[in-house]
Coordinates of C-alpha atoms in Angstrom, one line a residue:
M300 CA -33.0 -98.0 66.7
K301 CA -29.7 -100.0 66.5
T302 CA -27.4 -100.0 69.2
H303 CA -23.6 -100.4 68.5
N304 CA -21.1 -100.2 71.2
V305 CA -17.4 -99.1 71.0
D306 CA -15.1 -97.8 73.8
F307 CA -14.0 -94.3 72.2
L308 CA -15.8 -92.9 69.3
V309 CA -14.0 -90.4 66.8
A310 CA -16.2 -88.3 65.0
G311 CA -14.2 -86.7 61.8
S312 CA -11.4 -88.5 60.1
G313 CA -9.1 -85.7 59.3
G314 CA -5.5 -85.8 61.1
G315 CA -6.8 -85.1 64.3
G316 CA -9.3 -87.7 64.2
M317 CA -7.1 -90.6 63.0
T318 CA -4.3 -89.9 65.4
A319 CA -6.6 -90.4 68.2
A320 CA -7.9 -93.3 66.8
L321 CA -4.4 -94.8 66.5
K322 CA -3.3 -93.5 70.3
A323 CA -6.7 -95.1 71.5
H324 CA -6.4 -98.4 69.9
S325 CA -2.7 -98.6 70.9
L326 CA -3.9 -98.2 74.4
G327 CA -6.5 -101.4 74.0
L328 CA -9.6 -99.3 73.4
D329 CA -12.2 -100.6 70.7
V330 CA -12.4 -97.5 68.4
L331 CA -14.4 -96.5 66.0
I332 CA -14.1 -93.2 63.3
V333 CA -17.5 -92.1 61.6
E334 CA -17.1 -89.7 58.9
K335 CA -20.1 -87.0 57.6
A336 CA -18.2 -86.9 54.2
P337 CA -18.0 -89.4 51.4
H338 CA -14.3 -89.2 51.7
Y339 CA -12.2 -89.6 54.4
G340 CA -9.2 -86.7 55.4
G341 CA -11.1 -83.9 55.8
S342 CA -9.6 -80.2 55.5
T343 CA -6.2 -82.0 56.3
A344 CA -6.3 -83.9 52.8
M345 CA -6.7 -80.8 51.2
S346 CA -3.9 -78.5 53.2
G347 CA -0.3 -78.4 52.4
G348 CA 0.3 -81.1 55.1
G349 CA 2.7 -79.2 57.5
I350 CA 2.8 -80.0 61.3
W351 CA 4.4 -77.7 64.0
A352 CA 5.3 -79.7 67.0
P353 CA 8.6 -78.5 68.2
N354 CA 11.5 -80.7 69.6
N355 CA 10.2 -84.0 67.8
Y356 CA 12.7 -86.6 66.8
V357 CA 12.8 -85.3 63.2
L358 CA 13.9 -82.3 64.0
R359 CA 16.5 -83.3 66.6
E360 CA 18.1 -85.3 63.9
H361 CA 18.3 -82.1 62.3
G362 CA 20.3 -80.6 65.3
I363 CA 17.1 -78.6 66.2
Y364 CA 16.5 -79.1 69.8
D365 CA 14.5 -76.2 72.1
E366 CA 14.3 -76.1 75.7
P367 CA 10.2 -76.9 76.1
E368 CA 10.5 -73.3 78.1
S369 CA 11.7 -71.7 75.3
V370 CA 8.8 -73.3 73.3
V371 CA 6.2 -72.2 75.8
T372 CA 7.6 -68.6 75.7
Y373 CA 7.3 -68.2 72.0
M374 CA 3.9 -69.8 72.3
K375 CA 3.0 -67.2 75.1
E376 CA 4.0 -64.5 72.9
V377 CA 2.1 -65.9 70.1
T378 CA -1.5 -65.6 71.7
E379 CA -1.0 -62.8 73.6
G380 CA -1.9 -64.4 76.8
K381 CA -5.3 -65.6 75.4
V382 CA -4.9 -69.0 75.7
A383 CA -4.5 -71.0 79.0
E384 CA -1.0 -71.8 80.2
P385 CA -1.9 -75.4 81.1
K386 CA -3.2 -75.9 77.4
I387 CA 0.2 -74.7 76.0
R388 CA 2.4 -76.4 77.8
A389 CA 0.3 -79.8 77.3
Y390 CA 0.9 -79.0 73.6
V391 CA 4.6 -78.1 73.7
Q392 CA 4.9 -81.5 76.0
K393 CA 3.2 -84.2 74.0
G394 CA 4.1 -83.2 70.5
P395 CA 7.6 -85.0 71.0
E396 CA 5.6 -87.7 72.7
M397 CA 3.4 -88.3 69.8
F398 CA 5.8 -88.4 66.9
D399 CA 7.9 -91.2 69.4
F400 CA 4.6 -93.0 69.5
F401 CA 4.2 -92.9 65.5
R402 CA 8.0 -94.1 65.2
K403 CA 6.7 -97.4 67.0
A404 CA 3.3 -97.4 66.1
S405 CA 3.6 -98.2 62.0
T406 CA 6.6 -98.0 59.6
H407 CA 4.3 -96.1 57.3
L408 CA 4.3 -93.2 59.4
R409 CA 7.4 -91.2 58.1
W410 CA 8.2 -87.6 58.2
I411 CA 10.8 -85.1 56.8
Y412 CA 11.9 -81.7 58.2
S413 CA 10.8 -78.7 56.0
E414 CA 14.2 -77.1 55.8
G415 CA 14.6 -73.6 56.5
Y416 CA 10.6 -73.0 56.6
S417 CA 11.2 -70.0 59.4
D418 CA 8.5 -69.8 62.1
Y419 CA 6.0 -66.9 61.7
H420 CA 7.6 -65.1 64.0
P421 CA 11.1 -65.6 64.2
E422 CA 11.6 -62.4 66.0
F423 CA 9.6 -63.4 69.3
P424 CA 11.4 -64.5 72.1
G425 CA 11.8 -68.5 71.6
G426 CA 11.0 -68.1 67.4
R427 CA 13.2 -70.0 65.3
P428 CA 14.3 -68.4 61.8
E429 CA 15.2 -72.0 60.6
G430 CA 11.8 -73.3 61.6
R431 CA 10.0 -76.3 63.2
S432 CA 7.6 -77.6 60.5
I433 CA 7.6 -81.1 59.5
E434 CA 5.7 -82.8 56.9
A435 CA 5.2 -86.4 55.6
E436 CA 7.5 -88.1 53.2
P437 CA 5.8 -88.5 49.7
L438 CA 3.6 -91.6 49.5
D439 CA 2.5 -93.7 46.5
F440 CA -1.1 -94.1 46.8
N441 CA -1.5 -97.2 45.3
E442 CA -0.2 -98.8 48.5
L443 CA -3.8 -97.8 49.7
G444 CA -5.2 -99.9 47.4
E445 CA -9.1 -98.9 46.9
D446 CA -8.7 -96.8 49.7
K447 CA -7.0 -94.0 47.3
Y448 CA -10.1 -93.2 45.6
L449 CA -11.9 -92.3 48.9
V450 CA -9.7 -89.6 50.1
Q451 CA -11.0 -86.4 50.4
P452 CA -9.8 -84.5 46.9
S453 CA -7.8 -81.5 47.2
D454 CA -7.3 -78.6 44.7
I455 CA -3.6 -78.1 45.9
T456 CA -2.1 -80.0 42.7
M457 CA 0.4 -79.2 40.4
P458 CA 0.3 -79.5 36.5
G459 CA 1.0 -82.6 34.7
G460 CA 1.4 -84.9 37.8
I461 CA 4.0 -83.3 39.7
Y462 CA 4.1 -83.8 43.1
L463 CA 6.5 -81.6 45.4
T464 CA 7.5 -81.2 49.2
A465 CA 7.4 -78.0 50.8
L466 CA 10.7 -77.2 50.2
E467 CA 10.7 -78.5 46.9
F468 CA 7.8 -75.8 46.1
K469 CA 9.9 -73.4 47.5
N470 CA 13.2 -74.0 45.6
M471 CA 10.8 -74.4 42.4
T472 CA 9.7 -71.0 42.3
M473 CA 12.7 -69.9 41.8
A474 CA 13.4 -71.6 38.8
L475 CA 14.9 -68.9 36.8
R476 CA 16.4 -67.0 39.3
T477 CA 18.7 -69.9 41.3
R478 CA 20.6 -72.8 40.0
K479 CA 18.7 -74.8 43.1
G480 CA 15.4 -73.6 41.5
L481 CA 16.4 -74.8 38.3
Q482 CA 17.4 -78.2 39.1
T483 CA 14.5 -78.8 41.3
S484 CA 12.4 -78.2 38.6
F485 CA 14.2 -80.3 36.3
K486 CA 14.0 -82.9 39.2
A487 CA 10.6 -82.8 39.6
M488 CA 9.5 -83.3 35.9
G489 CA 12.0 -86.3 35.8
R490 CA 10.7 -88.3 38.7
T491 CA 7.2 -87.2 37.5
I492 CA 7.9 -88.9 34.1
A493 CA 9.6 -92.3 36.0
D494 CA 6.6 -92.6 38.2
A495 CA 4.3 -92.7 35.1
V496 CA 6.5 -95.2 33.7
T497 CA 6.2 -97.2 36.6
K498 CA 2.4 -96.3 37.0
K499 CA 3.0 -95.2 40.8
D500 CA 0.8 -92.5 41.8
M501 CA 3.2 -90.2 44.1
R502 CA 1.4 -88.0 46.6
A503 CA 3.0 -85.2 49.0
L504 CA 1.3 -82.3 51.3
G505 CA -1.8 -83.4 53.0
Y506 CA -2.7 -86.1 50.9
S507 CA 0.6 -87.9 52.4
V508 CA -0.1 -87.3 55.9
I509 CA -3.8 -88.6 55.6
G510 CA -2.7 -91.8 53.4
R511 CA 0.0 -92.4 55.8
L512 CA -2.1 -92.5 59.0
K513 CA -5.0 -94.4 57.0
L514 CA -2.2 -96.8 56.1
A515 CA -1.5 -97.4 59.8
L516 CA -5.1 -97.6 60.7
N517 CA -5.7 -100.2 58.1
E518 CA -3.1 -102.3 60.1
R519 CA -5.1 -102.2 63.1
N520 CA -8.4 -102.9 61.3
I521 CA -9.8 -99.8 62.8
P522 CA -13.1 -99.4 60.9
L523 CA -14.2 -96.0 59.2
W524 CA -17.7 -95.4 58.6
L525 CA -18.1 -92.8 55.6
N526 CA -21.3 -91.1 54.8
S527 CA -22.0 -91.3 58.7
P528 CA -22.6 -87.8 60.4
V529 CA -23.2 -87.4 63.7
K530 CA -26.8 -86.2 64.8
E531 CA -26.8 -85.6 68.2
L532 CA -25.0 -86.8 71.2
V533 CA -26.2 -89.3 74.0
V534 CA -25.9 -87.9 77.4
E535 CA -26.7 -89.7 80.7
N536 CA -26.2 -87.8 84.1
D537 CA -24.5 -85.4 82.3
R538 CA -22.1 -87.5 80.9
V539 CA -21.3 -87.9 77.0
V540 CA -21.6 -91.6 76.8
G541 CA -22.3 -91.7 72.9
A542 CA -23.7 -90.2 69.8
I543 CA -26.7 -91.0 67.4
V544 CA -24.8 -91.5 63.9
E545 CA -27.2 -91.9 60.8
K546 CA -25.2 -94.7 58.7
D547 CA -27.2 -95.8 55.3
G548 CA -29.9 -93.5 56.0
E549 CA -30.7 -95.1 59.4
E550 CA -29.6 -93.8 62.8
V551 CA -27.8 -95.9 65.0
K552 CA -26.9 -95.7 68.7
V553 CA -23.3 -95.6 69.0
L554 CA -22.5 -96.0 72.5
A555 CA -18.9 -95.1 73.9
K556 CA -18.2 -95.7 77.7
N557 CA -14.7 -94.0 77.1
G558 CA -15.7 -91.0 75.6
V559 CA -16.6 -88.7 72.3
L560 CA -13.9 -87.0 70.7
F561 CA -15.2 -84.2 67.9
A562 CA -12.9 -83.9 65.0
T563 CA -15.6 -82.6 62.9
G564 CA -14.0 -79.4 61.3
G565 CA -15.1 -75.8 62.1
F566 CA -18.0 -73.6 60.5
D567 CA -16.2 -72.7 57.2
H568 CA -19.4 -73.0 55.1
N569 CA -22.0 -72.5 57.6
R570 CA -23.1 -68.7 56.1
K571 CA -25.4 -68.0 59.1
M572 CA -22.5 -68.3 61.5
R573 CA -20.2 -66.6 59.2
R574 CA -22.6 -63.7 59.4
E575 CA -22.6 -63.8 63.1
N576 CA -19.2 -64.0 64.1
F577 CA -16.9 -62.4 61.2
P578 CA -16.3 -58.8 60.2
E579 CA -18.4 -57.4 57.2
E580 CA -15.3 -57.6 54.8
A581 CA -14.6 -61.5 55.7
Q582 CA -18.2 -62.8 55.8
R583 CA -18.3 -64.3 52.2
D584 CA -17.9 -68.2 52.0
L585 CA -14.4 -68.1 50.2
S586 CA -13.1 -71.1 52.7
L587 CA -10.8 -73.8 51.3
G588 CA -11.6 -76.0 53.9
S589 CA -13.7 -79.1 53.4
K590 CA -17.2 -78.1 52.1
H591 CA -19.0 -80.7 54.8
N592 CA -17.4 -78.0 57.5
T593 CA -20.9 -76.7 58.8
G594 CA -20.1 -76.1 62.5
D595 CA -22.4 -79.0 63.5
G596 CA -19.8 -80.2 66.3
I597 CA -19.6 -76.4 67.4
Q598 CA -23.6 -76.1 67.7
M599 CA -24.1 -79.6 69.2
G600 CA -21.6 -78.9 72.1
Q601 CA -23.3 -75.3 72.3
E602 CA -26.5 -77.1 73.0
L603 CA -24.4 -78.8 76.3
G604 CA -23.5 -75.6 77.5
A605 CA -20.0 -75.4 76.2
K606 CA -17.5 -72.4 76.1
L607 CA -16.6 -71.1 72.9
G608 CA -13.6 -69.2 71.9
F609 CA -12.2 -67.3 69.2
M610 CA -15.6 -67.4 67.1
D611 CA -14.4 -64.1 65.2
D612 CA -11.3 -65.4 63.5
A613 CA -9.7 -67.7 61.1
W614 CA -6.9 -69.5 59.6
W615 CA -7.1 -66.2 57.0
M616 CA -5.4 -66.8 53.4
P617 CA -5.3 -64.4 50.9
A618 CA -6.4 -66.0 47.7
I619 CA -7.5 -65.6 43.9
Q620 CA -10.5 -67.0 42.9
L621 CA -10.1 -68.7 39.3
P622 CA -12.5 -68.4 36.3
N623 CA -13.8 -72.3 37.5
G624 CA -14.3 -71.0 41.0
T625 CA -11.8 -72.4 42.5
L626 CA -9.7 -70.5 45.2
F627 CA -5.8 -70.5 45.0
T628 CA -3.8 -69.7 48.1
L629 CA -1.3 -66.7 47.9
V630 CA 1.6 -67.8 49.9
S631 CA 5.0 -67.5 48.2
E632 CA 3.0 -65.0 45.6
R633 CA 3.0 -62.2 48.0
A634 CA 6.8 -62.5 48.5
I635 CA 7.3 -61.9 45.0
P636 CA 9.6 -58.3 44.7
R637 CA 8.5 -55.8 42.0
S638 CA 5.1 -56.1 43.6
I639 CA 3.0 -54.5 46.0
I640 CA -0.8 -55.1 47.6
V641 CA -2.9 -51.9 47.5
G642 CA -6.5 -51.1 48.4
K643 CA -8.8 -49.1 47.2
D644 CA -7.1 -45.8 48.1
G645 CA -4.3 -46.9 46.3
K646 CA -1.8 -47.2 49.2
R647 CA -0.3 -50.4 50.5
F648 CA -1.7 -51.1 54.3
T649 CA 0.9 -53.9 55.4
N650 CA 3.9 -55.7 54.7
E651 CA 2.8 -58.2 51.5
A652 CA 5.3 -60.9 52.7
S653 CA 4.0 -61.0 56.3
P654 CA 2.2 -64.5 57.5
Y655 CA -1.2 -64.8 55.9
V656 CA -3.2 -64.3 58.9
N657 CA -1.4 -61.1 59.9
F658 CA -1.9 -60.0 56.4
V659 CA -5.8 -60.5 56.2
H660 CA -6.3 -58.9 59.6
D661 CA -4.8 -56.2 58.7
Q662 CA -6.5 -56.5 55.4
I663 CA -9.6 -56.3 57.6
E664 CA -8.4 -53.6 59.5
S665 CA -8.0 -51.2 56.5
G666 CA -11.7 -51.8 55.4
N667 CA -10.7 -53.8 52.0
E668 CA -12.7 -56.7 51.2
V669 CA -10.9 -56.9 47.7
V670 CA -7.3 -55.8 47.2
Y671 CA -5.0 -55.8 44.1
Q672 CA -1.6 -57.3 44.0
I673 CA 0.1 -55.3 41.5
L674 CA 3.4 -56.8 39.2
D675 CA 5.2 -55.3 36.5
Q676 CA 6.0 -57.5 33.5
T677 CA 9.6 -58.4 34.8
A678 CA 7.9 -60.0 37.9
V679 CA 5.6 -61.7 35.4
N680 CA 8.4 -63.1 33.4
R681 CA 10.6 -64.1 36.4
Y682 CA 8.4 -65.9 38.8
M683 CA 5.6 -68.2 39.2
Y684 CA 2.2 -67.0 40.2
G685 CA -0.2 -69.3 41.1
A686 CA 0.3 -72.5 38.4
K687 CA 1.3 -70.2 36.2
P688 CA 5.3 -70.8 35.4
P689 CA 7.8 -68.0 34.9
L690 CA 8.1 -66.5 31.3
L691 CA 4.4 -67.7 30.2
P692 CA 1.3 -64.9 30.2
F693 CA -1.6 -65.1 32.4
S694 CA -4.4 -66.8 30.5
E695 CA -6.7 -65.5 28.9
D696 CA -9.5 -66.6 31.2
W697 CA -8.0 -64.8 34.2
Y698 CA -8.6 -61.3 31.9
K699 CA -12.0 -62.0 30.7
T700 CA -13.2 -62.4 34.2
G701 CA -11.6 -59.7 35.9
L702 CA -9.1 -61.5 37.8
V703 CA -6.2 -60.0 36.0
T704 CA -5.9 -56.2 34.6
K705 CA -3.3 -55.0 32.6
A706 CA -2.4 -51.2 31.3
D707 CA 0.7 -49.6 29.7
T708 CA 0.9 -47.2 32.6
L709 CA 0.5 -47.4 36.3
A710 CA -2.2 -44.5 35.9
E711 CA -4.5 -46.2 33.4
L712 CA -4.3 -49.5 35.3
A713 CA -5.7 -47.8 38.6
E714 CA -8.6 -46.3 36.5
K715 CA -9.0 -49.6 35.0
I716 CA -9.4 -51.3 38.5
G717 CA -11.4 -48.2 40.0
I718 CA -8.4 -47.1 42.9
D719 CA -7.3 -43.8 43.7
R720 CA -5.0 -42.9 40.8
D721 CA -2.8 -40.1 42.3
G722 CA -2.5 -42.1 45.5
F723 CA -1.5 -45.2 43.6
V724 CA 0.9 -43.6 41.4
Q725 CA 2.6 -41.8 44.4
E726 CA 2.5 -45.4 46.4
V727 CA 4.6 -46.9 43.9
Q728 CA 6.8 -44.0 43.5
D729 CA 7.4 -44.2 47.1
Y730 CA 8.1 -48.1 47.2
N731 CA 10.3 -47.7 44.1
R732 CA 13.0 -45.4 46.2
D733 CA 12.6 -47.8 49.4
A734 CA 13.4 -50.3 46.5
E735 CA 16.8 -48.5 45.6
T736 CA 18.3 -49.0 49.3
G737 CA 16.5 -52.5 50.0
K738 CA 14.9 -51.2 53.2
D739 CA 11.0 -50.8 53.3
T740 CA 10.6 -47.7 55.7
K741 CA 6.9 -48.4 55.6
F742 CA 6.2 -51.6 56.8
G743 CA 9.7 -53.6 57.0
K744 CA 9.1 -55.8 54.2
G745 CA 12.0 -58.5 54.1
E746 CA 13.1 -57.7 57.9
S747 CA 11.8 -61.4 59.5
A748 CA 13.1 -64.6 58.1
Y749 CA 9.8 -65.4 57.4
D750 CA 9.2 -62.8 54.7
R751 CA 12.8 -63.6 52.7
Y752 CA 11.7 -67.6 52.6
Y753 CA 9.9 -67.2 49.7
G754 CA 12.0 -64.3 48.1
D755 CA 14.5 -63.9 45.6
P756 CA 18.1 -64.7 47.2
T757 CA 19.6 -62.6 44.4
L758 CA 18.5 -59.5 45.5
Q759 CA 19.6 -56.8 48.1
N760 CA 16.3 -57.5 49.9
P761 CA 14.7 -60.9 48.5
V762 CA 11.0 -59.4 48.6
M763 CA 11.8 -55.8 47.5
D764 CA 12.7 -54.7 43.9
E765 CA 11.4 -51.5 41.9
I766 CA 8.0 -51.7 40.2
S767 CA 8.9 -50.0 36.7
K768 CA 8.7 -52.3 33.5
A769 CA 5.9 -52.1 31.5
P770 CA 2.7 -53.2 31.2
F771 CA 1.6 -53.4 34.7
Y772 CA -0.7 -56.0 35.8
A773 CA -3.1 -55.7 38.7
V774 CA -4.5 -59.1 40.2
K775 CA -7.9 -59.3 42.2
V776 CA -7.3 -60.8 45.6
V777 CA -10.0 -61.9 47.9
I778 CA -10.0 -63.0 51.6
G779 CA -10.1 -66.7 51.8
D780 CA -9.4 -69.2 55.0
L781 CA -8.3 -72.5 55.5
G782 CA -11.0 -72.9 58.1
T783 CA -12.4 -71.3 61.0
K784 CA -10.4 -70.8 64.3
G785 CA -13.2 -70.5 66.8
G786 CA -15.0 -73.4 68.6
L787 CA -15.4 -75.5 71.7
D788 CA -13.0 -74.3 74.2
T789 CA -11.5 -77.3 75.9
N790 CA -8.5 -77.6 78.6
E791 CA -5.1 -79.3 78.7
F792 CA -6.8 -83.1 78.4
A793 CA -8.6 -81.7 75.1
Q794 CA -11.9 -81.9 77.4
V795 CA -14.7 -79.6 76.5
I796 CA -15.5 -77.3 79.0
K797 CA -18.3 -74.8 80.4
E798 CA -18.4 -71.4 80.9
N799 CA -17.6 -71.9 84.4
G800 CA -14.7 -73.6 83.5
E801 CA -16.3 -77.3 84.6
V802 CA -15.9 -80.2 82.1
I803 CA -18.4 -82.0 80.4
P804 CA -17.6 -85.6 81.5
G805 CA -16.7 -87.7 78.1
F806 CA -16.8 -84.8 75.6
Y807 CA -13.3 -84.0 73.8
A808 CA -12.6 -82.0 70.7
T809 CA -9.8 -81.2 68.7
G810 CA -8.8 -79.4 65.3
N811 CA -11.0 -76.8 64.6
T812 CA -13.8 -78.0 66.3
M813 CA -11.9 -76.6 69.1
A814 CA -11.2 -73.2 69.9
S815 CA -7.6 -72.5 68.6
V816 CA -4.5 -72.9 71.0
M817 CA -2.8 -70.4 68.7
G818 CA -5.3 -67.6 69.8
Y819 CA -5.3 -64.9 67.4
D820 CA -2.4 -65.8 65.2
Y821 CA -0.2 -68.8 63.8
A822 CA 3.2 -70.1 65.2
G823 CA 4.3 -71.6 62.0
A824 CA 3.5 -73.9 59.1
G825 CA 1.5 -76.8 60.4
A826 CA -0.1 -74.9 63.4
T827 CA -3.2 -76.2 62.5
I828 CA -2.3 -79.5 61.8
G829 CA 0.1 -79.9 64.6
P830 CA -2.5 -79.2 67.4
S831 CA -5.4 -81.1 65.8
M832 CA -2.8 -84.3 66.0
I833 CA -1.6 -83.4 69.6
F834 CA -4.6 -82.5 71.1
G835 CA -6.4 -85.7 69.4
Y836 CA -3.5 -87.9 70.9
I837 CA -4.5 -86.2 74.3
A838 CA -7.6 -86.9 74.4
A839 CA -7.3 -90.3 73.4
E840 CA -4.6 -90.9 76.6
H841 CA -7.1 -89.4 79.0
A842 CA -10.3 -91.2 77.4
A843 CA -8.1 -94.3 77.7
K844 CA -8.1 -93.8 81.6
Q845 CA -12.0 -93.3 81.9
N846 CA -14.5 -96.2 82.8

């Protein structure tokens, strides 16, 4: 077996792995990234690209400054005391430092504020309704040269080559309701035409995060092996000193004297692990994470006696399964006025516009594996749904596959989709009565700034309006996820720990390989990628001090 020597080995090429490699190299380490997939970028490339890292310089430039203790307080509320405080404090402290490092490390690493994208619990102590999420500036992927063809493909795309930042997407959902929405739509279409003429290949969201990090890695000539899965860890005297990596069909012993970081993703597509850990309603593999996320890193850590955490949870996301099998996330759609979501009893079970993890937790508790979003004709005409623009009808394929059902009356709709008719009709009547006053007496929809973010600002309550214009529609909603939350428990230095709290020397984890620093909840947009990058940064710093 061949031997390859480096200082620091990073397994996984998502945001966390790339950040760790960049930081480690800046500290003088010889770094190697190995990636199981034939593409780089992992689930980060497939994501919305938000990063939740309070107090970074981008936010400060927009006048959004937090006392660190305020952020710690918020995080402790979000995690309900289930995450060790030193780990929370490390996250809060190192986030701004990481972005200061980015600013100096490469001119490619440029970021913008996702203006107004509320924290997911702005009502908690320390929460912010104006939000603390940032994203990468859109990038012309032609700057990557041949590397642009090797990025992990993503399903988060708009028709016609249109690219949008998070704020632009939010505005565009109101294209027929607000001047800003209409202006954004024309702006997006105009620049798409201009880009086609100038042969630019502009990307935003997760693509731009990964693209910019890859450009920074390329500047430093940091090697990245694709199609190179880790097969096992190399351990000497209870210390992780490297890994056996399969490259070009042959096993290579990669020795890493400063340590090994696992940023290998969660167990999104490991059906056995899903059955063992998730409630029955959520065991189906409807994950939007990379198909290569099968829990390898978590299982290898288990073999060394690593402690696990939050294995029964995921970054849940209500979704629709399109006729071609692709999953489409329901983020803005759940805030559509003139709509509700009901279970088999015909009743609402939660605030439809709530953060997606909380929504699915409530769906699971209600015992509904499948639920239905109900819309009237006015809702279909006024608002985007998935990639369907306003005014246009749903695709015939959606009807043929049972994704959408249509009826002239609410009672008929209930019978067609097999839910309790009388309960459903009464539920809509109750909801319409609340819509007249703009106050949801059942679940408080619209009270949180997060609820209202994707709502219709022309209404008294941006996420409530009566469901009254026939025909009526039911869209079949399933439990998807952006990835799993459970993984190897780590300390404030991203070191993997055992059940007794002892560290496993030389072994680090971040991203969805690591037990979530968010506990069972979600602080804000980018609370998956943010921790992945920050704890990757922390791991690199700690590893650089090892001998």
